PDB file of C-alpha atoms in Angstrom:
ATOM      1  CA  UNK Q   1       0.000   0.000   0.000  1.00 51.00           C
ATOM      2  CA  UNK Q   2       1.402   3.284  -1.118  1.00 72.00           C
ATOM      3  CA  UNK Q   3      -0.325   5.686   1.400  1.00 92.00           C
ATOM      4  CA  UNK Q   4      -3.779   7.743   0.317  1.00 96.00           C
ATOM      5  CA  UNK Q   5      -4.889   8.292  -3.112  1.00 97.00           C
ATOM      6  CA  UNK Q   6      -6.486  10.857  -4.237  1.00 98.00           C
ATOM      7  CA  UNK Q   7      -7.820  11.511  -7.843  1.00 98.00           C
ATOM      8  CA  UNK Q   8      -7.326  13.621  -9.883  1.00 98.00           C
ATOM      9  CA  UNK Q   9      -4.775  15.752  -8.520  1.00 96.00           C
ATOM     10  CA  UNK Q  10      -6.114  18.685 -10.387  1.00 97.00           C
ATOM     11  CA  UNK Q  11      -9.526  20.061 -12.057  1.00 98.00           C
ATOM     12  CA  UNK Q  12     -10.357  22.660 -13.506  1.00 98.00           C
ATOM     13  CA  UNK Q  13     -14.283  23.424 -14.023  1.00 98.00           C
ATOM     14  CA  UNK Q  14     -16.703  26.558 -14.998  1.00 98.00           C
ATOM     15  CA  UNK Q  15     -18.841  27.964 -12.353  1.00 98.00           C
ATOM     16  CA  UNK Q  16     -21.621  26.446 -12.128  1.00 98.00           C
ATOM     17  CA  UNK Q  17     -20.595  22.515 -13.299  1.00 98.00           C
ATOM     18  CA  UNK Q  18     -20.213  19.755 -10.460  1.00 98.00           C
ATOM     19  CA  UNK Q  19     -17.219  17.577  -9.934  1.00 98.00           C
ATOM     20  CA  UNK Q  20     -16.600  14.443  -8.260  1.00 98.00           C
ATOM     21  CA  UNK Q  21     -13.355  13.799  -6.568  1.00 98.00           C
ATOM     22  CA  UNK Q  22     -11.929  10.153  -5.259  1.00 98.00           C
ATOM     23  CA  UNK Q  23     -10.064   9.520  -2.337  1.00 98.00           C
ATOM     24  CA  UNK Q  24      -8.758   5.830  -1.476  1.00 97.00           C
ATOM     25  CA  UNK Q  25      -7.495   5.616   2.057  1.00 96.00           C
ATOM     26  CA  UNK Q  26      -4.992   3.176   3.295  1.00 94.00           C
ATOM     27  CA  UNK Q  27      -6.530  -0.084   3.156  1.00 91.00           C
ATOM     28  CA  UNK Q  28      -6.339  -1.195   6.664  1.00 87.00           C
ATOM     29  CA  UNK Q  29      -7.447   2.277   8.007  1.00 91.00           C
ATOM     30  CA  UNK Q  30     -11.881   2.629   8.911  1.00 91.00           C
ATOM     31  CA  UNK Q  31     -11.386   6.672   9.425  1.00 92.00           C
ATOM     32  CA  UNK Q  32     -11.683   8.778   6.514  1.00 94.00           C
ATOM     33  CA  UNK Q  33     -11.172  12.612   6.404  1.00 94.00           C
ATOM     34  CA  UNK Q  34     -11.781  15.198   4.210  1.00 96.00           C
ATOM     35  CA  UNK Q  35     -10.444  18.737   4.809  1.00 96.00           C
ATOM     36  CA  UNK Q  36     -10.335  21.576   2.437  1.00 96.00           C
ATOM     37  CA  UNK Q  37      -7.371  23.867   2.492  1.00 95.00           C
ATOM     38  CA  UNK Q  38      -7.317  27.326   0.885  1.00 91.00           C
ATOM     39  CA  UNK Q  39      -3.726  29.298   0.414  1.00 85.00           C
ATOM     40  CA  UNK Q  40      -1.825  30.132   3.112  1.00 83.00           C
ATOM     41  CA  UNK Q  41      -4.029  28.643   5.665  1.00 89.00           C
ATOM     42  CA  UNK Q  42      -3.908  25.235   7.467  1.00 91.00           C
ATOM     43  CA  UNK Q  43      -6.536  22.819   6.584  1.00 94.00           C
ATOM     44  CA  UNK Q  44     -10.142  22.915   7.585  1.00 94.00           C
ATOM     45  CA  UNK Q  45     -12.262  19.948   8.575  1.00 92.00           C
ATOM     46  CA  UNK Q  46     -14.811  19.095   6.394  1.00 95.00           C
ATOM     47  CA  UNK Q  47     -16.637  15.671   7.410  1.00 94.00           C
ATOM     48  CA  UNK Q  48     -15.545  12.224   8.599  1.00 90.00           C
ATOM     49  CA  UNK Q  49     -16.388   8.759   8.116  1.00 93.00           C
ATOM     50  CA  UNK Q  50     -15.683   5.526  10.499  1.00 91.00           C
ATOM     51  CA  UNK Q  51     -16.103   2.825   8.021  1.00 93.00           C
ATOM     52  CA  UNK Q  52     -19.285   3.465   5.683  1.00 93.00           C
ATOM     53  CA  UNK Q  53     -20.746   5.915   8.158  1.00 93.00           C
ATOM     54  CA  UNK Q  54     -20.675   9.279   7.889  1.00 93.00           C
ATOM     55  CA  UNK Q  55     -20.676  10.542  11.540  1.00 89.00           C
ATOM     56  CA  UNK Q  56     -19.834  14.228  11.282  1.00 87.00           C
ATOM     57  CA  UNK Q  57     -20.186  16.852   9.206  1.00 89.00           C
ATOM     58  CA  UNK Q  58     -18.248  20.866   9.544  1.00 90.00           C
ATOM     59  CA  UNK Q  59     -20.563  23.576   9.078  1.00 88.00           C
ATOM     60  CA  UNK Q  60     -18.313  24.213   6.141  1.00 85.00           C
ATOM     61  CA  UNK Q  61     -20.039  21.456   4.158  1.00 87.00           C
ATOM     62  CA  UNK Q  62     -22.716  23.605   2.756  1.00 90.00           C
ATOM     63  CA  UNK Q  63     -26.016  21.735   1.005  1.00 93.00           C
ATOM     64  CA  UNK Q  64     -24.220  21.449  -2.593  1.00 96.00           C
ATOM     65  CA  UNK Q  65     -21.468  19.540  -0.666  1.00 97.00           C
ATOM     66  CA  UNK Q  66     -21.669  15.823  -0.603  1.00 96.00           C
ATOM     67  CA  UNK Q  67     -19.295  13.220   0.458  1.00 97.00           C
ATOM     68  CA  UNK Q  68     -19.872   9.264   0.467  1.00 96.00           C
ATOM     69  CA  UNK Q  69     -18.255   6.190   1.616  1.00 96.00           C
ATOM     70  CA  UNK Q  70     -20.669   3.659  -0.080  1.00 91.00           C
ATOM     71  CA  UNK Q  71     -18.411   0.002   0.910  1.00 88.00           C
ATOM     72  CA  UNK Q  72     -16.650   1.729   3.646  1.00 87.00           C
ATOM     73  CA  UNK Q  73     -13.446   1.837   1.540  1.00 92.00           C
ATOM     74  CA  UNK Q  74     -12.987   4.514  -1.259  1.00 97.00           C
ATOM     75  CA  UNK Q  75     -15.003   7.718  -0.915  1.00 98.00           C
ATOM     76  CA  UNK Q  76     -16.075  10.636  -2.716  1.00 98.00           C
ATOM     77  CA  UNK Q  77     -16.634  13.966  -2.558  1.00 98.00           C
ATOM     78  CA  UNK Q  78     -19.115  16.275  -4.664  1.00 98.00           C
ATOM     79  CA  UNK Q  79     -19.497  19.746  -5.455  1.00 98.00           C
ATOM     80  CA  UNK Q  80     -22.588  20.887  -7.473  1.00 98.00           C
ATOM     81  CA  UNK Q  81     -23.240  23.910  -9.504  1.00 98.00           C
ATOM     82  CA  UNK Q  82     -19.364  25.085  -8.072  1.00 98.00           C
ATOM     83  CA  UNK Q  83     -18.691  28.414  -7.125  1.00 97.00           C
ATOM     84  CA  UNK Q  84     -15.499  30.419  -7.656  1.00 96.00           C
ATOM     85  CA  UNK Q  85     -15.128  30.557  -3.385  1.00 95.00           C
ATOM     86  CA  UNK Q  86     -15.184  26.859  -3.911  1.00 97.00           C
ATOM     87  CA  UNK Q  87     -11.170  27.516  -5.574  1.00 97.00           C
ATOM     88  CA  UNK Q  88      -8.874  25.123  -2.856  1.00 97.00           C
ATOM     89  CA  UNK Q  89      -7.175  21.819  -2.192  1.00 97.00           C
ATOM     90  CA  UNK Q  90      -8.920  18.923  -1.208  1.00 98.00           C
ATOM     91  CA  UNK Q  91      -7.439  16.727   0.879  1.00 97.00           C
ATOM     92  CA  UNK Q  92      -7.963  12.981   2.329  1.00 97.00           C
ATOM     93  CA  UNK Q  93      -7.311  11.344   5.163  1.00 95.00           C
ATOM     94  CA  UNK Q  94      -7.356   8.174   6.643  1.00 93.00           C
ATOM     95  CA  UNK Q  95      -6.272   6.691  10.194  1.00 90.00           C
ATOM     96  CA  UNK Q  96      -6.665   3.198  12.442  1.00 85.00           C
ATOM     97  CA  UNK Q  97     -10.451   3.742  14.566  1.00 70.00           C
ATOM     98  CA  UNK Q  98      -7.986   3.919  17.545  1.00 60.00           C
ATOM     99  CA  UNK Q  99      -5.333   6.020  16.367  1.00 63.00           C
ATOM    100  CA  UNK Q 100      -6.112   9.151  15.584  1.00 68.00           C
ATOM    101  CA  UNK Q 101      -2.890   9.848  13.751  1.00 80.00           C
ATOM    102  CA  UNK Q 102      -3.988  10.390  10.533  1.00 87.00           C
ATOM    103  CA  UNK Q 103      -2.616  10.103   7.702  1.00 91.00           C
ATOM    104  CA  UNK Q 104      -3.112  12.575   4.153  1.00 94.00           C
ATOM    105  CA  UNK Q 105      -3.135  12.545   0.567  1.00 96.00           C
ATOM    106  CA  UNK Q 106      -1.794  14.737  -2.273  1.00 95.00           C
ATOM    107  CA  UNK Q 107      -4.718  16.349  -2.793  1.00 97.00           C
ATOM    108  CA  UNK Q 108      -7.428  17.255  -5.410  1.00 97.00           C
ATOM    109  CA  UNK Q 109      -6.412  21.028  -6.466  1.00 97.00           C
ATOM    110  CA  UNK Q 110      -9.782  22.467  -7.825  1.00 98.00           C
ATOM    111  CA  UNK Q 111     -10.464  26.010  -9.723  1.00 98.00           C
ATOM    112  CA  UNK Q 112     -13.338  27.165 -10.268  1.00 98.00           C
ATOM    113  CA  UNK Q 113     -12.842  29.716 -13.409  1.00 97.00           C
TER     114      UNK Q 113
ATOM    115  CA  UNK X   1     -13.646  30.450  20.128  1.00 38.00           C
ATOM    116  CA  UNK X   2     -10.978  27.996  20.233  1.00 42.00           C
ATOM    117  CA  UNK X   3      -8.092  28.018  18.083  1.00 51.00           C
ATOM    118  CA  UNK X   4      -4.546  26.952  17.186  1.00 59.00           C
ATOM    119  CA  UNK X   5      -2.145  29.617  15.936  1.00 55.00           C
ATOM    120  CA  UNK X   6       1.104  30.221  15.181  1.00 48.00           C
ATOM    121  CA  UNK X   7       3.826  32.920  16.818  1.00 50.00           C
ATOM    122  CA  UNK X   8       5.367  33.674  13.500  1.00 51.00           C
ATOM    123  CA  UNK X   9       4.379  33.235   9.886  1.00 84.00           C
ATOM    124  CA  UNK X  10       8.129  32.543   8.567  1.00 90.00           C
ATOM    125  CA  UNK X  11      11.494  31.343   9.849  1.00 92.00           C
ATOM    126  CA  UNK X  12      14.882  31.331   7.758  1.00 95.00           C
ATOM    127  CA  UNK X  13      17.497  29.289   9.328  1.00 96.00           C
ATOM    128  CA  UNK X  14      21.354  28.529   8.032  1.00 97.00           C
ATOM    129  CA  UNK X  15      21.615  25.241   7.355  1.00 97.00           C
ATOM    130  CA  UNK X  16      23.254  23.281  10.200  1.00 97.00           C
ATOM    131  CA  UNK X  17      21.229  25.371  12.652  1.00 97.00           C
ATOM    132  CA  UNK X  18      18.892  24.036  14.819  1.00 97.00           C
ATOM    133  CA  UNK X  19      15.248  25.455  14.263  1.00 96.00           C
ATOM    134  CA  UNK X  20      12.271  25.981  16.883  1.00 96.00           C
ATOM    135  CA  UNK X  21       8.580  26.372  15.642  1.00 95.00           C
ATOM    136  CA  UNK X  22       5.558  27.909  18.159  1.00 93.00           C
ATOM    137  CA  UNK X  23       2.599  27.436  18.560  1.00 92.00           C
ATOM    138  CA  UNK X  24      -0.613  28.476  20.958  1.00 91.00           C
ATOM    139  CA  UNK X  25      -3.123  26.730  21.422  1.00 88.00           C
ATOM    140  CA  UNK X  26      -6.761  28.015  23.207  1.00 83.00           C
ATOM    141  CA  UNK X  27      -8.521  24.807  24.039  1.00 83.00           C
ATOM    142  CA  UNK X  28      -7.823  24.019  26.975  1.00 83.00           C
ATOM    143  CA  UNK X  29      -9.795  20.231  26.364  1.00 83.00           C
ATOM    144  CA  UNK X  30      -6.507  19.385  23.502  1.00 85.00           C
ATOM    145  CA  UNK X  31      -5.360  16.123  24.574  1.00 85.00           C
ATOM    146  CA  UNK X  32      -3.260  15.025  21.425  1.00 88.00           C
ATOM    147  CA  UNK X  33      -1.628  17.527  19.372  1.00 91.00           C
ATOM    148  CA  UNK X  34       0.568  16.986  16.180  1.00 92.00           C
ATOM    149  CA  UNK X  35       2.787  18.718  14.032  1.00 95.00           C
ATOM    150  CA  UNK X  36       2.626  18.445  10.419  1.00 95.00           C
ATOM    151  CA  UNK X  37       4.969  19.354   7.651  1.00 96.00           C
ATOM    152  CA  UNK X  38       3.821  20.470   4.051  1.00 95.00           C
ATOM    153  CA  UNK X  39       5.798  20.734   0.875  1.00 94.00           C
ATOM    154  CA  UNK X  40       4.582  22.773  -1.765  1.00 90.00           C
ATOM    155  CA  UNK X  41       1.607  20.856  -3.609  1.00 87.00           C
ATOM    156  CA  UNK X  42       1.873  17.903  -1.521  1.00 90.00           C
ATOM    157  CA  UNK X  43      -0.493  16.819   1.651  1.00 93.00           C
ATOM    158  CA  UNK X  44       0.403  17.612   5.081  1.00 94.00           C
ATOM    159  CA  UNK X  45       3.136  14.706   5.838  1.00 94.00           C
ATOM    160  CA  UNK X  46       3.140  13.632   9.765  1.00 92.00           C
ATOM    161  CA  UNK X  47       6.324  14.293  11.685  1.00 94.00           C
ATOM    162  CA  UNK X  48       5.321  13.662  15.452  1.00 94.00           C
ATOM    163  CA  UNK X  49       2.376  14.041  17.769  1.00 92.00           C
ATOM    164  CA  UNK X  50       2.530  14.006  21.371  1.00 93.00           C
ATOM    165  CA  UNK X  51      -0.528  13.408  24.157  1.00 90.00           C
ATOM    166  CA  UNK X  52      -1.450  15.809  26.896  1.00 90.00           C
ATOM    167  CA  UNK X  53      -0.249  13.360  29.654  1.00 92.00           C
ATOM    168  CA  UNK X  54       3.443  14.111  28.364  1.00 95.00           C
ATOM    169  CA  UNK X  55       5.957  16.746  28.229  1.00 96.00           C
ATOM    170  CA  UNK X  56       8.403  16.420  25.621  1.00 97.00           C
ATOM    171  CA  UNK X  57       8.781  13.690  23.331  1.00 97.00           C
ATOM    172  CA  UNK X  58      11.914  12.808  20.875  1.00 97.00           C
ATOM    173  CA  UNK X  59      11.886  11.607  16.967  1.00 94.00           C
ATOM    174  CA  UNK X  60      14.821  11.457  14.701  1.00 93.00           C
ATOM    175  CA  UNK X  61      16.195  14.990  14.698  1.00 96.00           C
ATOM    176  CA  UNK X  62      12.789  16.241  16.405  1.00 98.00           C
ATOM    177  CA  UNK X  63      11.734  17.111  19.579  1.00 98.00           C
ATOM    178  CA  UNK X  64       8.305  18.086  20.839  1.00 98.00           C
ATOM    179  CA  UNK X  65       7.679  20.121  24.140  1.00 98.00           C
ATOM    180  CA  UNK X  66       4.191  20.649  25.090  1.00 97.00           C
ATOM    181  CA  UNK X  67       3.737  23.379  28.402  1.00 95.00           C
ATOM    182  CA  UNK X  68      -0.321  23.107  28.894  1.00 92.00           C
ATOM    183  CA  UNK X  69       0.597  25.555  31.786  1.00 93.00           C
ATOM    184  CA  UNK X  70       0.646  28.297  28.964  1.00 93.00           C
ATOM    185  CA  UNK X  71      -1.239  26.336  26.203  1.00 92.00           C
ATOM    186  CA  UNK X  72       2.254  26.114  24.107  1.00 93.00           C
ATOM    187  CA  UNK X  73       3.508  23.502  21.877  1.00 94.00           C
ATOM    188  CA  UNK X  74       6.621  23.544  20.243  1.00 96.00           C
ATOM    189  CA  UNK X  75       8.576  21.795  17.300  1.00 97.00           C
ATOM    190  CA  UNK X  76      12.701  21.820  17.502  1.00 98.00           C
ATOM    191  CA  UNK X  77      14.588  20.267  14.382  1.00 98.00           C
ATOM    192  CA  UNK X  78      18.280  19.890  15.328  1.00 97.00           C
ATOM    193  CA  UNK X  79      20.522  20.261  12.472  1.00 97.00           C
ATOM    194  CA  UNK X  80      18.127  21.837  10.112  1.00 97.00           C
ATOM    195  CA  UNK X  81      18.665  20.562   6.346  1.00 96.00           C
ATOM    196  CA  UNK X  82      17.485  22.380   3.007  1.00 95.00           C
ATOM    197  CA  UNK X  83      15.134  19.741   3.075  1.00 96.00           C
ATOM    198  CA  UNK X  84      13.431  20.795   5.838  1.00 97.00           C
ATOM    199  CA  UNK X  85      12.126  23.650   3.952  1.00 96.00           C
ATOM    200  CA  UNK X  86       8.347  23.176   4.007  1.00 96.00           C
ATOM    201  CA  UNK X  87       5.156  24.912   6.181  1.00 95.00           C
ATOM    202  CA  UNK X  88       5.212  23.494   9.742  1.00 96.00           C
ATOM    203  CA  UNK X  89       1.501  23.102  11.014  1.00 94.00           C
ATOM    204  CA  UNK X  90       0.584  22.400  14.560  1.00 93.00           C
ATOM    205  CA  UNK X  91      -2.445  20.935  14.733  1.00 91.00           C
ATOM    206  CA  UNK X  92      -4.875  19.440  17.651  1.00 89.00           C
ATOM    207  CA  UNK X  93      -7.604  17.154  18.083  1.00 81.00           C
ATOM    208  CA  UNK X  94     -10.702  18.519  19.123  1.00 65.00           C
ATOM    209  CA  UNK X  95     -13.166  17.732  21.629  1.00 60.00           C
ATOM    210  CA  UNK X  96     -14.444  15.077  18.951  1.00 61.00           C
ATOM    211  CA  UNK X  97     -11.511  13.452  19.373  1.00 62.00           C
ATOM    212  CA  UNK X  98     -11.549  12.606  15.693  1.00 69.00           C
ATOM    213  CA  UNK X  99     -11.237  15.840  13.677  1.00 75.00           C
ATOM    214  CA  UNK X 100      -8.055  18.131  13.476  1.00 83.00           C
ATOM    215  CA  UNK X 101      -8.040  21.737  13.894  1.00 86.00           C
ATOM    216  CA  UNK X 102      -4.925  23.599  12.268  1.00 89.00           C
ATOM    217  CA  UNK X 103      -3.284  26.435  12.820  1.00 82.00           C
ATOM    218  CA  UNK X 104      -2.382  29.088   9.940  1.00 79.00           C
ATOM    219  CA  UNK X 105       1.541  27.250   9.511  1.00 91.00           C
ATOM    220  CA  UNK X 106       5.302  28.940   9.874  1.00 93.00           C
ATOM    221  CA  UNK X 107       6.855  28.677   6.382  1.00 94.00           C
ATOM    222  CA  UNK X 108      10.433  27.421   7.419  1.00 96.00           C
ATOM    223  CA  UNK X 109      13.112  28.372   4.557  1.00 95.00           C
ATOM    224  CA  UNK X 110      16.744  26.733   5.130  1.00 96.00           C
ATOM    225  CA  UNK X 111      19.755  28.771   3.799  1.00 93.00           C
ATOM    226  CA  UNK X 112      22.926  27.487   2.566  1.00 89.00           C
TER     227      UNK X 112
END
């Protein structure tokens, strides 16, 4: 296993269209992260899964915002009718349920033009 | 409401120095905290993390010192290398337990 996988690494997409992104976690790992990180800033939670389940979800996640985690292995995340504020890295996480070391991925870089 | 920050934005060191990165922290329910070092376009990569019920704690060429008398964490790199060149982000688990909240990140440059 190679670490967390995230695809694609970059998109670009008009205002307005949605986009999927894909994030495979380490294989042994049942948390799964998603943060979104804008320039110069740290990252900012977005939501979290423990296996399939989607326990929590940031305030930051507005209502075009959805994330899955259908088999509790690969998840993804979608953006409809994107907006330019949505410009920013995506990133993935993953970590043991008991460890909450977590390890990220390279990131989805997204801009909305 | 709560945060994690940073003392200072950037830090140039000469290579062969040793380097020490800040950070505050306002929550005073933190239990784990980790540091975090970014390369440009790449994810946050983990360097070390260290639990409330400790004080320091040692890596290879990293130390972490945690005084939650003053809410303070700090990151030392002895013998800083041009590789080390990277954002540093604290970072600490929230009262969730589960989800990380960051701090804005020193940008550490490393001079020949």
């Amino acid at each position: 296993d190679t670490g967390v996988s995230q695809d694609p690494r970059h998109k670009i997409t008009k205002r307005g269209q949605n986009v999927t992104f894909r994030c495979d976690p380490i294989s042994e790992h049942n948390r799964l992260y998603w943060y979104r990180q804008t320039l110069g800033q740290g990252p900012e939670f977005l939501t979290y899964f423990q296996n399939e389940a989607q326990l929590e979800k940031s305030r930051l996640l507005s209502d075009r915002f959805s994330a899955e985690r259908p088999k509790g292995s690969f998840s993804t995340l979608e953006i409809q009718r994107t907006e330019q504020g949505d410009s920013a890295m995506y990133l993935c996480a993953s970590s043991l349920v008991l460890d909450t070391e977590a390890f990220f991925g390279q990131g989805t870089r997204l801009t909305v033009v | 409401g709560e945060s994690v920050g940073l003392h200072l934005p950037t830090l140039s060191v000469q290579e062969g120095d040793n380097s020490i990165i800040n950070c505050a922290y306002s929550n005073s329910a933190s239990d784990y905290f980790i540091w975090y070092k970014q390369e440009s376009g790449k994810g946050p990569q983990f360097i070390i993390d260290i639990r409330s019920n400790m004080d320091k704690r040692q890596g290879q060429r990293v130390t972490v010192l945690l005084n939650k008398t003053v809410k303070h964490l700090s990151l030392q790199i002895a013998a800083t290398q041009p590789g080390d060149s990277a954002v540093y982000f604290c970072a600490e688990a929230g009262d969730s337990g589960y989800a990380l909240n960051f701090g804005k990140g020193t940008s550490l440059l490393v001079t020949p």
